[in-house]
Tab-separated table of C-alpha atoms in Angstrom:
chain	number	residue	atom	x	y	z
A	1	MET	CA	-53.941	11.074	-19.707
A	2	ARG	CA	-55.790	13.873	-18.079
A	3	THR	CA	-54.943	12.494	-14.679
A	4	PHE	CA	-51.427	12.443	-15.793
A	5	GLY	CA	-51.199	15.749	-17.127
A	6	LEU	CA	-52.861	17.146	-13.848
A	7	LEU	CA	-50.302	15.352	-11.702
A	8	ALA	CA	-47.505	16.868	-13.981
A	9	ALA	CA	-48.866	20.230	-13.798
A	10	LEU	CA	-49.019	20.053	-9.796
A	11	ALA	CA	-45.656	18.700	-9.662
A	12	MET	CA	-44.267	21.972	-11.776
A	13	MET	CA	-46.177	24.282	-9.494
A	14	ALA	CA	-44.859	22.586	-6.659
A	15	GLY	CA	-41.446	23.088	-7.826
A	16	THR	CA	-40.889	19.338	-7.590
A	17	ALA	CA	-37.479	18.305	-8.962
A	18	VAL	CA	-36.534	15.600	-11.183
A	19	PRO	CA	-35.494	12.586	-8.795
A	20	ALA	CA	-31.611	12.358	-8.527
A	21	LEU	CA	-29.936	9.491	-10.207
A	22	ALA	CA	-30.158	6.889	-7.807
A	23	GLN	CA	-26.339	5.922	-6.305
A	24	GLU	CA	-24.942	2.731	-5.828
A	25	ARG	CA	-22.381	2.466	-2.686
A	26	VAL	CA	-19.314	0.787	-3.271
A	27	THR	CA	-16.866	0.369	-0.412
A	28	LEU	CA	-13.221	0.560	-0.682
A	29	VAL	CA	-10.838	-0.841	1.893
A	30	ALA	CA	-7.313	0.670	1.734
A	31	TYR	CA	-4.544	2.429	3.391
A	32	GLY	CA	-5.310	5.680	5.438
A	33	GLY	CA	-3.612	8.872	6.030
A	34	LEU	CA	-1.759	10.431	2.908
A	35	PHE	CA	-2.518	7.303	0.743
A	36	GLN	CA	-6.428	7.989	1.248
A	37	GLU	CA	-6.015	11.752	0.981
A	38	ARG	CA	-3.941	11.473	-2.674
A	39	TYR	CA	-5.920	8.302	-3.792
A	40	THR	CA	-9.305	10.222	-3.307
A	41	LYS	CA	-8.373	13.268	-5.020
A	42	ALA	CA	-6.272	11.588	-7.850
A	43	VAL	CA	-8.789	8.565	-8.776
A	44	ILE	CA	-11.931	8.443	-6.707
A	45	GLU	CA	-13.246	11.862	-7.189
A	46	PRO	CA	-12.753	11.879	-11.163
A	47	PHE	CA	-14.141	8.357	-11.272
A	48	MET	CA	-17.514	9.802	-9.449
A	49	THR	CA	-17.493	12.690	-11.550
A	50	ALA	CA	-17.446	10.223	-14.582
A	51	ASN	CA	-20.091	7.754	-12.945
A	52	PRO	CA	-22.455	9.746	-11.022
A	53	ASP	CA	-24.419	6.663	-10.288
A	54	ILE	CA	-21.664	5.284	-8.163
A	55	ALA	CA	-20.475	6.663	-4.684
A	56	VAL	CA	-17.172	5.265	-3.539
A	57	GLU	CA	-16.977	4.911	0.353
A	58	TYR	CA	-13.308	4.795	1.474
A	59	PHE	CA	-12.669	2.591	4.609
A	60	PRO	CA	-9.110	3.528	5.963
A	61	LEU	CA	-6.948	1.037	7.763
A	62	GLN	CA	-3.269	1.514	8.556
A	63	GLY	CA	-1.681	-1.609	6.945
A	64	SER	CA	-2.396	-4.787	4.836
A	65	ALA	CA	-2.474	-7.175	7.858
A	66	GLN	CA	-5.288	-5.246	9.503
A	67	MET	CA	-7.379	-5.321	6.319
A	68	LEU	CA	-6.874	-8.957	5.716
A	69	GLY	CA	-8.282	-9.422	9.519
A	70	THR	CA	-11.031	-7.268	8.768
A	71	LEU	CA	-11.888	-9.253	5.634
A	72	ARG	CA	-11.572	-12.663	7.332
A	73	ALA	CA	-14.144	-11.273	10.107
A	74	GLN	CA	-16.658	-10.267	7.301
A	75	LYS	CA	-16.203	-13.478	5.010
A	76	ALA	CA	-19.799	-14.852	5.804
A	77	ALA	CA	-21.252	-11.560	5.165
A	78	PRO	CA	-18.918	-9.167	3.223
A	79	GLN	CA	-19.463	-5.433	3.834
A	80	ALA	CA	-16.287	-4.162	1.656
A	81	ASP	CA	-16.380	-4.573	-2.091
A	82	MET	CA	-12.690	-4.194	-3.010
A	83	THR	CA	-9.314	-3.402	-1.392
A	84	ILE	CA	-5.934	-2.209	-2.059
A	85	MET	CA	-3.260	-4.202	-0.008
A	86	ASP	CA	0.128	-5.722	-0.063
A	87	MET	CA	0.671	-8.536	-2.694
A	88	SER	CA	1.787	-10.847	-0.154
A	89	VAL	CA	-1.112	-10.422	2.059
A	90	ALA	CA	-3.442	-10.658	-1.100
A	91	LYS	CA	-1.986	-14.144	-1.762
A	92	THR	CA	-3.013	-15.122	2.003
A	93	GLY	CA	-6.545	-13.555	1.271
A	94	THR	CA	-6.694	-15.679	-2.118
A	95	ASP	CA	-5.644	-18.756	-0.398
A	96	GLU	CA	-8.508	-18.319	2.047
A	97	GLY	CA	-11.111	-17.889	-0.647
A	98	LEU	CA	-11.704	-13.984	0.248
A	99	PHE	CA	-11.387	-12.639	-3.496
A	100	ASP	CA	-12.520	-13.229	-6.775
A	101	ARG	CA	-10.099	-12.949	-9.747
A	102	VAL	CA	-9.463	-9.860	-11.431
A	103	ASP	CA	-8.758	-10.488	-15.234
A	104	GLU	CA	-9.700	-9.265	-18.601
A	105	GLY	CA	-13.392	-9.966	-17.852
A	106	VAL	CA	-13.243	-7.481	-14.896
A	107	SER	CA	-11.027	-4.790	-16.839
A	108	PRO	CA	-9.397	-5.046	-20.468
A	109	HIS	CA	-6.672	-2.884	-18.742
A	110	VAL	CA	-5.307	-6.099	-17.206
A	111	ALA	CA	-3.896	-7.070	-20.551
A	112	ASP	CA	-1.952	-3.733	-20.325
A	113	LEU	CA	-0.229	-4.334	-17.090
A	114	TYR	CA	3.266	-5.110	-16.626
A	115	PRO	CA	4.357	-8.825	-16.585
A	116	ASN	CA	5.125	-8.529	-12.719
A	117	ALA	CA	2.086	-6.842	-11.876
A	118	ARG	CA	-0.032	-10.366	-12.882
A	119	PHE	CA	0.321	-13.305	-10.401
A	120	GLU	CA	-0.765	-16.812	-11.064
A	121	ASN	CA	-1.605	-17.515	-7.500
A	122	VAL	CA	-3.209	-13.845	-6.638
A	123	ALA	CA	-6.598	-13.051	-7.435
A	124	GLY	CA	-5.917	-9.383	-7.539
A	125	VAL	CA	-3.370	-7.550	-9.828
A	126	GLY	CA	-0.773	-5.090	-9.425
A	127	LEU	CA	-1.919	-1.341	-8.741
A	128	THR	CA	1.198	0.414	-7.697
A	129	PHE	CA	4.992	-0.514	-7.424
A	130	ASP	CA	7.075	0.969	-4.522
A	131	ASN	CA	10.470	0.362	-2.442
A	132	LEU	CA	11.569	0.350	1.073
A	133	VAL	CA	13.807	3.448	2.334
A	134	LEU	CA	15.513	4.854	5.095
A	135	LEU	CA	14.307	8.210	6.593
A	136	SER	CA	16.117	10.593	8.898
A	137	ASP	CA	15.451	13.939	10.621
A	138	THR	CA	18.184	16.163	9.164
A	139	GLN	CA	18.267	18.166	12.039
A	140	ALA	CA	19.256	15.460	14.279
A	141	VAL	CA	21.167	13.542	11.358
A	142	PRO	CA	22.648	16.392	8.953
A	143	THR	CA	24.308	13.888	6.676
A	144	PRO	CA	21.574	11.106	5.618
A	145	PRO	CA	22.849	7.748	6.398
A	146	SER	CA	23.947	5.708	3.414
A	147	SER	CA	23.621	2.036	5.082
A	148	TRP	CA	20.806	0.229	6.894
A	149	GLY	CA	23.525	-0.162	9.530
A	150	ALA	CA	22.692	3.081	11.051
A	151	LEU	CA	19.545	1.840	12.519
A	152	ARG	CA	21.648	-0.159	14.961
A	153	ASP	CA	24.155	2.608	15.794
A	154	PRO	CA	24.194	3.171	19.598
A	155	ALA	CA	23.948	6.977	19.274
A	156	TYR	CA	20.297	6.307	17.971
A	157	LYS	CA	19.097	4.408	21.233
A	158	GLY	CA	15.511	5.175	21.670
A	159	LYS	CA	15.444	7.658	18.414
A	160	VAL	CA	14.252	4.732	15.671
A	161	ALA	CA	10.745	3.870	14.776
A	162	MET	CA	9.198	1.610	12.396
A	163	LEU	CA	6.400	-0.764	11.842
A	164	ALA	CA	7.036	-4.272	13.102
A	165	ALA	CA	5.903	-7.608	11.624
A	166	PRO	CA	3.663	-8.854	10.107
A	167	ASP	CA	3.429	-5.360	8.697
A	168	LEU	CA	5.350	-5.335	5.325
A	169	VAL	CA	8.043	-2.897	6.727
A	170	GLY	CA	9.248	-5.222	9.200
A	171	ILE	CA	9.127	-8.384	6.741
A	172	GLY	CA	10.769	-6.439	3.969
A	173	LEU	CA	13.614	-5.042	6.314
A	174	THR	CA	14.235	-8.451	7.439
A	175	VAL	CA	14.781	-9.574	4.271
A	176	VAL	CA	16.845	-6.870	3.160
A	177	LEU	CA	19.165	-7.217	6.101
A	178	ASP	CA	19.217	-10.912	5.948
A	179	HIS	CA	20.711	-10.390	2.048
A	180	ALA	CA	22.982	-7.847	3.392
A	181	ALA	CA	24.439	-10.591	5.889
A	182	GLY	CA	25.046	-13.098	3.184
A	183	GLY	CA	21.609	-14.888	3.309
A	184	THR	CA	20.712	-16.489	0.026
A	185	ASP	CA	16.971	-17.770	0.422
A	186	PRO	CA	14.486	-15.695	2.417
A	187	ILE	CA	11.964	-18.653	1.880
A	188	ALA	CA	14.154	-20.969	3.925
A	189	ASN	CA	15.208	-18.718	6.624
A	190	VAL	CA	15.736	-15.133	7.429
A	191	ASP	CA	18.034	-16.141	10.411
A	192	ARG	CA	20.615	-13.459	9.606
A	193	GLY	CA	17.946	-10.955	9.231
A	194	ILE	CA	16.499	-11.706	12.533
A	195	ALA	CA	19.934	-11.458	14.266
A	196	ALA	CA	20.324	-7.841	12.443
A	197	MET	CA	16.988	-6.784	13.800
A	198	LYS	CA	17.820	-8.054	17.275
A	199	GLU	CA	20.743	-5.483	17.072
A	200	ILE	CA	18.299	-2.793	15.986
A	201	ALA	CA	15.499	-3.570	18.399
A	202	PRO	CA	17.154	-1.527	21.470
A	203	ASN	CA	17.060	1.632	19.511
A	204	ILE	CA	13.292	1.396	18.671
A	205	GLN	CA	11.376	3.748	20.464
A	206	THR	CA	7.958	2.704	19.083
A	207	TRP	CA	6.931	-0.146	16.828
A	208	GLU	CA	3.731	1.668	15.934
A	209	PRO	CA	4.483	5.388	15.135
A	210	LYS	CA	1.298	7.192	15.175
A	211	PRO	CA	-0.368	8.556	13.088
A	212	GLU	CA	2.424	7.090	10.786
A	213	ILE	CA	6.070	6.926	10.436
A	214	TYR	CA	6.762	9.967	7.930
A	215	PRO	CA	5.646	12.948	10.512
A	216	THR	CA	7.199	10.950	13.195
A	217	VAL	CA	10.708	11.442	11.969
A	218	ALA	CA	9.703	14.988	10.354
A	219	ASN	CA	8.972	16.464	13.478
A	220	GLY	CA	11.799	14.982	15.391
A	221	GLN	CA	9.908	12.392	17.518
A	222	VAL	CA	12.527	10.130	16.357
A	223	SER	CA	15.828	10.360	14.235
A	224	LEU	CA	15.563	7.507	11.817
A	225	GLY	CA	12.872	5.557	10.497
A	226	VAL	CA	11.865	3.071	7.894
A	227	GLY	CA	9.215	3.534	5.388
A	228	TRP	CA	8.128	3.425	1.744
A	229	ASN	CA	9.424	5.571	-1.181
A	230	ALA	CA	6.121	7.180	-2.604
A	231	ARG	CA	4.931	8.263	0.892
A	232	SER	CA	8.647	9.514	1.842
A	233	GLN	CA	8.755	11.488	-1.311
A	234	VAL	CA	5.502	13.439	-0.626
A	235	ASN	CA	6.421	14.023	2.892
A	236	ALA	CA	9.775	15.194	2.252
A	237	GLU	CA	8.061	17.808	-0.193
A	238	THR	CA	6.161	18.934	2.675
A	239	SER	CA	8.606	18.608	5.505
A	240	GLY	CA	10.441	21.874	4.648
A	241	GLY	CA	13.891	20.133	4.321
A	242	ARG	CA	13.318	18.150	7.716
A	243	LEU	CA	12.690	14.839	6.183
A	244	ALA	CA	15.668	13.014	4.245
A	245	VAL	CA	15.045	9.870	2.077
A	246	THR	CA	17.680	7.429	1.223
A	247	LEU	CA	18.103	4.315	-0.456
A	248	PRO	CA	20.908	2.577	1.356
A	249	ALA	CA	23.797	0.959	-0.384
A	250	GLU	CA	22.598	-2.591	0.616
A	251	GLY	CA	19.648	-2.193	-1.460
A	252	SER	CA	15.791	-2.612	-0.970
A	253	VAL	CA	12.883	-4.682	-1.858
A	254	LEU	CA	10.044	-4.080	-4.535
A	255	GLN	CA	6.716	-3.748	-3.183
A	256	ILE	CA	3.492	-4.367	-5.081
A	257	ASN	CA	0.092	-2.879	-4.017
A	258	THR	CA	-2.732	-4.923	-5.689
A	259	ILE	CA	-6.293	-4.063	-6.027
A	260	ASN	CA	-8.597	-6.867	-5.096
A	261	LEU	CA	-12.358	-7.927	-5.514
A	262	VAL	CA	-14.172	-9.065	-2.578
A	263	LYS	CA	-15.763	-12.574	-3.313
A	264	ASN	CA	-19.563	-11.913	-2.686
A	265	ALA	CA	-19.110	-8.366	-2.600
A	266	PRO	CA	-22.589	-6.639	-1.984
A	267	ASN	CA	-21.951	-4.281	-5.087
A	268	ALA	CA	-19.671	-6.320	-7.249
A	269	GLY	CA	-20.882	-4.804	-10.571
A	270	ALA	CA	-19.919	-1.149	-9.432
A	271	ALA	CA	-16.654	-2.375	-7.964
A	272	ARG	CA	-15.663	-3.925	-11.354
A	273	ARG	CA	-16.324	-0.592	-12.880
A	274	PHE	CA	-13.956	1.032	-10.289
A	275	ILE	CA	-11.358	-1.306	-10.768
A	276	ASP	CA	-11.494	-1.083	-14.399
A	277	TYR	CA	-11.110	2.822	-14.088
A	278	ALA	CA	-8.181	2.386	-11.204
A	279	LEU	CA	-6.327	0.305	-13.582
A	280	SER	CA	-6.553	2.789	-16.860
A	281	PRO	CA	-3.660	4.786	-18.109
A	282	GLU	CA	-5.712	8.047	-16.985
A	283	ALA	CA	-6.231	6.957	-13.178
A	284	GLN	CA	-2.314	5.289	-13.174
A	285	LYS	CA	-0.869	8.622	-14.393
A	286	SER	CA	-2.970	10.812	-12.219
A	287	PHE	CA	-1.929	8.731	-8.894
A	288	THR	CA	1.833	8.313	-9.954
A	289	GLU	CA	2.122	12.104	-10.483
A	290	ALA	CA	0.218	12.753	-7.200
A	291	MET	CA	2.255	10.450	-4.982
A	292	TYR	CA	5.192	8.836	-6.871
A	293	TYR	CA	4.174	5.272	-6.866
A	294	ALA	CA	5.235	3.681	-9.908
A	295	PRO	CA	2.452	2.747	-12.486
A	296	THR	CA	1.805	-0.894	-13.310
A	297	ASN	CA	0.066	0.087	-16.732
A	298	ARG	CA	2.688	0.280	-19.303
A	299	ASN	CA	0.609	2.550	-21.195
A	300	ALA	CA	0.543	5.464	-18.538
A	301	ASP	CA	2.489	8.358	-19.507
A	302	ILE	CA	4.129	9.705	-16.622
A	303	ALA	CA	5.961	13.096	-16.450
A	304	PRO	CA	9.868	12.529	-16.543
A	305	GLY	CA	10.422	14.473	-13.246
A	306	VAL	CA	7.882	12.273	-11.451
A	307	ILE	CA	9.043	8.940	-12.941
A	308	ASP	CA	12.526	9.544	-11.742
A	309	ARG	CA	11.552	9.792	-7.985
A	310	THR	CA	9.729	6.474	-8.109
A	311	VAL	CA	11.181	3.028	-7.849
A	312	VAL	CA	11.744	3.007	-11.442
A	313	LYS	CA	14.724	4.880	-11.068
A	314	SER	CA	16.432	2.150	-8.727
A	315	MET	CA	15.140	-1.257	-10.217
A	316	ASP	CA	18.682	-2.718	-10.302
A	317	ALA	CA	18.937	-1.945	-6.373
A	318	MET	CA	16.148	-4.021	-5.719
A	319	ILE	CA	16.942	-7.562	-4.335
A	320	PRO	CA	14.980	-10.521	-6.203
A	321	LEU	CA	12.218	-11.844	-3.832
A	322	ASP	CA	9.076	-13.985	-4.687
A	323	TRP	CA	6.582	-12.394	-2.574
A	324	VAL	CA	3.943	-15.175	-3.471
A	325	ALA	CA	6.417	-17.593	-1.875
A	326	LEU	CA	7.241	-15.546	1.154
A	327	ALA	CA	3.438	-15.104	1.977
A	328	ALA	CA	3.590	-19.007	2.783
A	329	VAL	CA	6.282	-18.380	5.483
A	330	ARG	CA	5.108	-14.719	6.684
A	331	ASP	CA	3.676	-16.323	9.857
A	332	ARG	CA	6.913	-17.858	10.668
A	333	ILE	CA	8.919	-14.773	10.352
A	334	THR	CA	6.395	-12.904	12.556
A	335	GLU	CA	6.618	-15.469	15.072
A	336	GLN	CA	10.349	-15.049	15.145
A	337	TRP	CA	9.895	-11.248	15.559
A	338	ARG	CA	7.430	-11.716	18.431
A	339	ARG	CA	9.728	-14.176	20.320
A	340	GLN	CA	13.350	-12.758	19.603
A	341	VAL	CA	13.041	-8.922	18.407
A	342	ILE	CA	10.224	-7.051	19.927
A	343	PRO	CA	10.919	-8.047	23.399
A	344	LEU	CA	14.504	-6.600	23.280
A	345	SER	CA	12.865	-3.030	22.709
A	346	ARG	CA	11.239	-3.248	26.060
């Protein structure tokens, strides 16, 4: 006891502080750019404030296909704990044994998700809803186009940009164009969509806009582009009227981002705690109001002025699409792109 008291006194005299709470580090692989910026402020920082024993490290990548490749490379010794990626890519990851299932045992909030945010054959669950939109530079295109057909207008040769397949922008637009041309089953084939993309390809300036499509259009590097509504809405706000966002008359497709728990994650316990928070009404409300992604938790109470700018406002314009089934033919569509579409832009 005397020794303990002496050590304590010496520590006090030396100004020794009580050791800080040990932190467990958990790694999230997700989209970079604006998504990273807004998600960090709206969800990650509040989570770490409420859970000072966990530090979330954000590893950004441009698209879901890159995330899948990274996780495949790490399968034998995972370095990531969780990922946010498109649902169709998450299906492929599930089939390859990269993820553990996210269910009520991981988060009770799973029970509060909309039915189309849960999937029988996908280990993760829906985190956000979004949709594909047409972007235009209002200086070059004063009247925003009302049709996807504007992308193949010869007046825009070398003035169009978008991400190519296997990115979901390329896959999604192919499905939309296939439907517009009379296609009825994108799982069987998207030949009409590929034919439409072949008409657009000569207008393409780049299939890999850097740092991403939104500033590429807003700064006048290209006149037209294809992107996602949530990011488009935020970029339109900050563009000073330069970026216009249009849902074309032919319709669009619903896109679902999932949150997934990596199998054999090095920090699985902390990852489960983060996923539980990410699916909560509080976190869902915060991110929707920060970036216009529609929430997947039905208990999230979103401000009316925000929800009206999400995909919720245009659900009737969404083309029915089974993304889980489409995942099985994604490679085939990508190969059609590589052989028939991309070469026409060179």
